[in-house]
Short mmCIF file of C-alpha atoms in Angstrom, two decimals:
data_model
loop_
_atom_site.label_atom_id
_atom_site.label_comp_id
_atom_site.label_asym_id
_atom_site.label_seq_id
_atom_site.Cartn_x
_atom_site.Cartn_y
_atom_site.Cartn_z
CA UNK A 1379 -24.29 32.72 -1.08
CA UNK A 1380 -23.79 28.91 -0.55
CA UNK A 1381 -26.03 26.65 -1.51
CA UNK A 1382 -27.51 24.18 0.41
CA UNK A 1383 -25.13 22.08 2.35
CA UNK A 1384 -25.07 18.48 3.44
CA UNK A 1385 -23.13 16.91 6.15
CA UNK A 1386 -23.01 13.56 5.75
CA UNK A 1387 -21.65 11.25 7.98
CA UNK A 1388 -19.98 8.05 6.90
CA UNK A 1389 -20.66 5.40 10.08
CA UNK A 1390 -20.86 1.60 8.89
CA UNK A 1391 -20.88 -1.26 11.42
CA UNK A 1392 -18.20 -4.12 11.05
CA UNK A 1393 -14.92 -2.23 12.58
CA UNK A 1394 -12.33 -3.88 12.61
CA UNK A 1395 -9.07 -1.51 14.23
CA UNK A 1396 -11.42 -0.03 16.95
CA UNK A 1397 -14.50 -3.13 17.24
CA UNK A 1398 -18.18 -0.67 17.16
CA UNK A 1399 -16.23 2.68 17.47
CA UNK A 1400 -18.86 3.81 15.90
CA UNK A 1401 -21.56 3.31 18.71
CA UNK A 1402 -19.04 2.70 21.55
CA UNK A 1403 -18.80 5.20 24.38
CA UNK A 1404 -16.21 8.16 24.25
CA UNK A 1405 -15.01 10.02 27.21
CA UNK A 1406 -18.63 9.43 28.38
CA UNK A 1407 -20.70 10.08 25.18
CA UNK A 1408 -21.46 7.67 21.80
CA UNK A 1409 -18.46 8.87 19.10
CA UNK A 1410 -21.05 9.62 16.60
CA UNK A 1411 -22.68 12.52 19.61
CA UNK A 1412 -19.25 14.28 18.76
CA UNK A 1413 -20.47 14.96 15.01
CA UNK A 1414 -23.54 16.10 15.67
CA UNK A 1415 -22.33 18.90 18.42
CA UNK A 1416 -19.92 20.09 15.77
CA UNK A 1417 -22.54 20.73 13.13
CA UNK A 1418 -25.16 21.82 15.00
CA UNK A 1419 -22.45 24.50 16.35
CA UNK A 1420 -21.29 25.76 12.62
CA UNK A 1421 -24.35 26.85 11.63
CA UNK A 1422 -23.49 26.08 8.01
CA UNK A 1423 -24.96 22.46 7.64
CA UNK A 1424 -28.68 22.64 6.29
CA UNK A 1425 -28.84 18.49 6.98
CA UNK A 1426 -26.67 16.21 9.00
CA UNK A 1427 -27.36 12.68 7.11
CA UNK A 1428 -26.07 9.42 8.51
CA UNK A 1429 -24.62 6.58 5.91
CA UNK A 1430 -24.29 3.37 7.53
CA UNK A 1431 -25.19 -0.38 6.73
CA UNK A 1432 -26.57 -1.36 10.19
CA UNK A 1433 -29.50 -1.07 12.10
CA UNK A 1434 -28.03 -0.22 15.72
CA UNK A 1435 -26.08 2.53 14.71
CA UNK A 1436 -28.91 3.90 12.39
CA UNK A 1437 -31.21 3.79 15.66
CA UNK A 1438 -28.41 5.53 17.80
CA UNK A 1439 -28.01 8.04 15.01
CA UNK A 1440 -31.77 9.14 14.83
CA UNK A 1441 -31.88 9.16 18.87
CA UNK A 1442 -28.99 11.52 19.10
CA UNK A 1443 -30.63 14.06 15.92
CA UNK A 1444 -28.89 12.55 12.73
CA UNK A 1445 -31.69 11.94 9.81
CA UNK A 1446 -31.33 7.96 8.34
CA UNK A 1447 -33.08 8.31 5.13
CA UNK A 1448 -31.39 5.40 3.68
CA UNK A 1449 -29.48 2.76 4.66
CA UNK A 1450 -25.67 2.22 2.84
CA UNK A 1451 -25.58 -0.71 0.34
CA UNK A 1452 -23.77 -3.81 1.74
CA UNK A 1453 -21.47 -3.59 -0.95
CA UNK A 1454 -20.63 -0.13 -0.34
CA UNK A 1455 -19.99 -0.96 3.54
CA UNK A 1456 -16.98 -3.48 3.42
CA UNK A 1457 -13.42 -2.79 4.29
CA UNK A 1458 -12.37 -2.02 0.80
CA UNK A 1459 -15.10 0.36 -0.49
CA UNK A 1460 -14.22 3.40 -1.76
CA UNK A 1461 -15.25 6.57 0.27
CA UNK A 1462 -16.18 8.56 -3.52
CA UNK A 1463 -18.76 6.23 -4.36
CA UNK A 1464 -20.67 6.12 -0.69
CA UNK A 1465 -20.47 10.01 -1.11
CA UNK A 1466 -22.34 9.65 -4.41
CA UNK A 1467 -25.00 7.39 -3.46
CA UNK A 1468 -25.99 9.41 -0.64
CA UNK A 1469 -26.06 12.02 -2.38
CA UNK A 1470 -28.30 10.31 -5.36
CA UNK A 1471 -30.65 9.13 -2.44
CA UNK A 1472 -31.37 12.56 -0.93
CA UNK A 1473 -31.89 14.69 -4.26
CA UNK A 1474 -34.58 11.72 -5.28
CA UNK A 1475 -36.73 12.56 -2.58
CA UNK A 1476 -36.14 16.69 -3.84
CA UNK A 1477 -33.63 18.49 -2.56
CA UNK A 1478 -31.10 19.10 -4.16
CA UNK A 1479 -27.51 19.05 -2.30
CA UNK A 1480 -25.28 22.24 -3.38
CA UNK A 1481 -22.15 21.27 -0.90
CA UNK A 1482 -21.31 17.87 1.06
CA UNK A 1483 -19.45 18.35 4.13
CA UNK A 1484 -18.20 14.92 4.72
CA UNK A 1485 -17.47 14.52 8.45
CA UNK A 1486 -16.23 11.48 9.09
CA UNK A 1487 -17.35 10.12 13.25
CA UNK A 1488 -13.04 9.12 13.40
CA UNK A 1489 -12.00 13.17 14.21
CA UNK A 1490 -13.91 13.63 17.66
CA UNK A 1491 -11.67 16.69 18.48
CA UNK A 1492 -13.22 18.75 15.57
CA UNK A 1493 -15.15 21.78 16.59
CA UNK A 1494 -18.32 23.51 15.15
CA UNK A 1495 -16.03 26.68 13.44
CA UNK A 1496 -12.98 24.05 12.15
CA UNK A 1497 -16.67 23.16 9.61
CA UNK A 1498 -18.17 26.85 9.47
CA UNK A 1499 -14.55 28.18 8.46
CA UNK A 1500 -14.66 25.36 5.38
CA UNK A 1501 -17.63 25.72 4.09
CA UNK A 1502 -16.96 29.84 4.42
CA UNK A 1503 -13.42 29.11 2.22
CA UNK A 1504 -14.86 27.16 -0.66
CA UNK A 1505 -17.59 30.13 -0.62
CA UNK A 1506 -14.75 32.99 -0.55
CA UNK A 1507 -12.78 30.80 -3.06
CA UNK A 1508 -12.93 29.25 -6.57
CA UNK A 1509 -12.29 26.13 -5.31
CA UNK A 1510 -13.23 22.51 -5.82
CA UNK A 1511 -13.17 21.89 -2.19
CA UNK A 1512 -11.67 22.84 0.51
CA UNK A 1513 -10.07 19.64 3.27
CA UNK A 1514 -8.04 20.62 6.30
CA UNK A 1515 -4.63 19.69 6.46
CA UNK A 1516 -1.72 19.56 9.57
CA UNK A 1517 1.75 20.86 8.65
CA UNK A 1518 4.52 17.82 8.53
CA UNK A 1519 7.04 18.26 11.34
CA UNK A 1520 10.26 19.06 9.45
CA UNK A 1521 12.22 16.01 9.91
CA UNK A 1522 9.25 14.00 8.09
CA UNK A 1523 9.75 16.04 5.00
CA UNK A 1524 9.56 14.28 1.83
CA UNK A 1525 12.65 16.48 1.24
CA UNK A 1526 14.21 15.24 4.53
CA UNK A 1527 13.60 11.46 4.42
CA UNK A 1528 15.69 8.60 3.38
CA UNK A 1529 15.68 5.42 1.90
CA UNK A 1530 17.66 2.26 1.64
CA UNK A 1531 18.64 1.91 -2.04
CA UNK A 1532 21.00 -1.49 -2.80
CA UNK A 1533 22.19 -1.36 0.72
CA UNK A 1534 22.96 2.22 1.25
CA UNK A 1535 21.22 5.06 2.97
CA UNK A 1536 19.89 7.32 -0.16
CA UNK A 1537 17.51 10.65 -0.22
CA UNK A 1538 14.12 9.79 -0.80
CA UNK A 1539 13.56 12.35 -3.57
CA UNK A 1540 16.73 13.80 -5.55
CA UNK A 1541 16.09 17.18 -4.04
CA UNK A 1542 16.60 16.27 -0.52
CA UNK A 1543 20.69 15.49 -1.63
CA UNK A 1544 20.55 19.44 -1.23
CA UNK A 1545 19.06 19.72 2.77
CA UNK A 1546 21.27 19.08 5.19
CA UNK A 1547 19.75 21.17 7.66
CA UNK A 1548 15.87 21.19 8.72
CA UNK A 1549 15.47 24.52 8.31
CA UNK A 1550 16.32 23.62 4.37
CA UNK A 1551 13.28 21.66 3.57
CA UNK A 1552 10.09 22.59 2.43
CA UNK A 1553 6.55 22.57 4.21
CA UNK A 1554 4.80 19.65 3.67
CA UNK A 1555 1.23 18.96 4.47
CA UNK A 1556 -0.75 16.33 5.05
CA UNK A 1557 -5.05 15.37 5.23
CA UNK A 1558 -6.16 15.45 8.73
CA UNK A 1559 -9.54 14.08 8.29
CA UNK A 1560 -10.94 16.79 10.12
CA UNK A 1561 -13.41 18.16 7.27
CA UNK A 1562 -13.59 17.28 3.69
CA UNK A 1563 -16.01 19.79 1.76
CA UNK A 1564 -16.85 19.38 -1.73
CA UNK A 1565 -19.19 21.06 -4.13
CA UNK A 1566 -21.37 18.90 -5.62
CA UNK A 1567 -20.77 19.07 -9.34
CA UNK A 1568 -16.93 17.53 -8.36
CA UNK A 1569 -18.71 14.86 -6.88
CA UNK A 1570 -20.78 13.80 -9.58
CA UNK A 1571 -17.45 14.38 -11.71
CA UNK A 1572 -15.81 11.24 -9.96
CA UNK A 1573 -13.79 12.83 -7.17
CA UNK A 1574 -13.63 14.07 -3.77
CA UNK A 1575 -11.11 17.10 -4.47
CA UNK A 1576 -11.56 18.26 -8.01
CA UNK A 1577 -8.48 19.92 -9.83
CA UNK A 1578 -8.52 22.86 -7.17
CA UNK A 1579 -8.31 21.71 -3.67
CA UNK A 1580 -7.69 24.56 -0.94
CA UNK A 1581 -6.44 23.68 2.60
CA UNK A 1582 -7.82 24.74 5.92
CA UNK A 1583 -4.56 24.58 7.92
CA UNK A 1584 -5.61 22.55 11.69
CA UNK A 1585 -2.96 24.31 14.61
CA UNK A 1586 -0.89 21.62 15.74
CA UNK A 1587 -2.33 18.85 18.27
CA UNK A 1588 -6.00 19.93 17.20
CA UNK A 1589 -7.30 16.99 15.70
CA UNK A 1590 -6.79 12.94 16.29
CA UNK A 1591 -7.79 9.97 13.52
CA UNK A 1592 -9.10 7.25 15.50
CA UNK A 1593 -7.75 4.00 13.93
CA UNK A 1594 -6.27 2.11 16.89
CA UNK A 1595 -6.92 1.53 20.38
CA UNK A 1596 -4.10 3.97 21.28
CA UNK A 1597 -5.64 6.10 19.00
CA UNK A 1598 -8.94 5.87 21.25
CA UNK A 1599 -7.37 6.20 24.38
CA UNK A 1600 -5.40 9.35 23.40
CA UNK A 1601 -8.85 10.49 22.27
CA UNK A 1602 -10.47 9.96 25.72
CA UNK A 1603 -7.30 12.02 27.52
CA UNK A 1604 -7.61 15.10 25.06
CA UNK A 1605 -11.61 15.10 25.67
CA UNK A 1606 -11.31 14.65 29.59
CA UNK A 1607 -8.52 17.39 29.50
CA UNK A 1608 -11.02 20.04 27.71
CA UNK A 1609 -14.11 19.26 29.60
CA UNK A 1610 -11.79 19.67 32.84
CA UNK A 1611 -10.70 23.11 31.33
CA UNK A 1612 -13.92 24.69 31.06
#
């Protein structure tokens, strides 16, 4: 059986693509109410913890049923910090007070399209498997293949890896994947080794279209059309 399993939820203030995403309104509800539905729905997360450097979105947190045991380091909250290291102190802060955290499931507020299995089914595969972690991925549509891409060497129009001299045809190049930001789940002992993936990461392949990184307005907006479009559905 899994251990115990902690999703954690990165949310500091100080935005600076999408100013207070992480409190604003989505498609009628705060972002961060968007993480909590998921994990409540997976039945796999034993703690949803909240990491964030600032008050307001610590009190919105608690209101909508996040815990705020700590609050993130200002030096772990600027625009250039490291997501590794605000995954270690939280989990340093939680196992001081005594329990001890078996799996992080690090969900970051950004992916408001995830849904309560896209977590259960992660947490299930690093379980099943003897992997490191397990992060969901989206297939690269063909014609962005590393094996399919160009470059401009010296002037001229080159193949962006040697191999790609040999596709001439999209059906010719090879799958390529890419980190969705969906879910990231890690056992703990990688943590606490100095990385979020470990030697053995597995992918949870995401259908097409299913998820959406907020990072721009657009992004936001698009956001907003695929979350009025599903509530409209049911």
């Amino acid at each position: 059986m899994m251990g115990r399993v902690l999703g954690l939820v990165p949310a500091r203030g100080g935005s600076k693509g999408v100013p207070d995403k992480n409190s604003r309104q989505l498609a009628g509800k705060p972002l961060l109410e968007y993480v909590v539905e998921a994990a409540a729905a997976s039945g796999v997360v034993d703690r949803l913890v909240l990491s964030t450097d600032d008050r307001g979105i610590a009190e919105l947190g608690e209101r909508l049923g996040m815990e705020v045991p700590f609050m993130r380091p200002p030096d772990l909250a600027t625009d250039s910090a490291p997501m590794l290291p605000v995954i270690q102190h939280a989990v340093r802060a939680i196992e001081a007070s005594g329990w001890e955290v078996e799996v992080v499931v690090l969900l970051q507020p950004t992916s408001p399209l995830r849904r309560g299995d896209e977590i259960r089914r992660a947490v299930e595969l690093l379980q099943s498997s003897e992997g490191d972690s397990v992060v969901t991925v989206q297939q690269v549509p063909p014609h962005l293949s590393p094996d399919y891409v160009l470059q401009v060497d010296g002037g001229l129009l080159m193949p962006f890896l040697p191999e790609g001299e040999r596709c001439t045809r999209r059906q010719d190049v090879r799958p390529a994947y890419y980190r969705d930001g969906t879910v990231y789940c890690t056992r703990k002992r990688v943590i606490e080794s100095g990385s979020i993936y470990g030697a053995r990461c597995v992918p949870l392949l995401m259908p097409r279209g299913a998820s959406l990184s907020i990072d721009t307005e657009e992004d936001w907006s698009e956001a907003e059309r695929v979350l009025r479009d599903r509530g409209a559905a049911r």
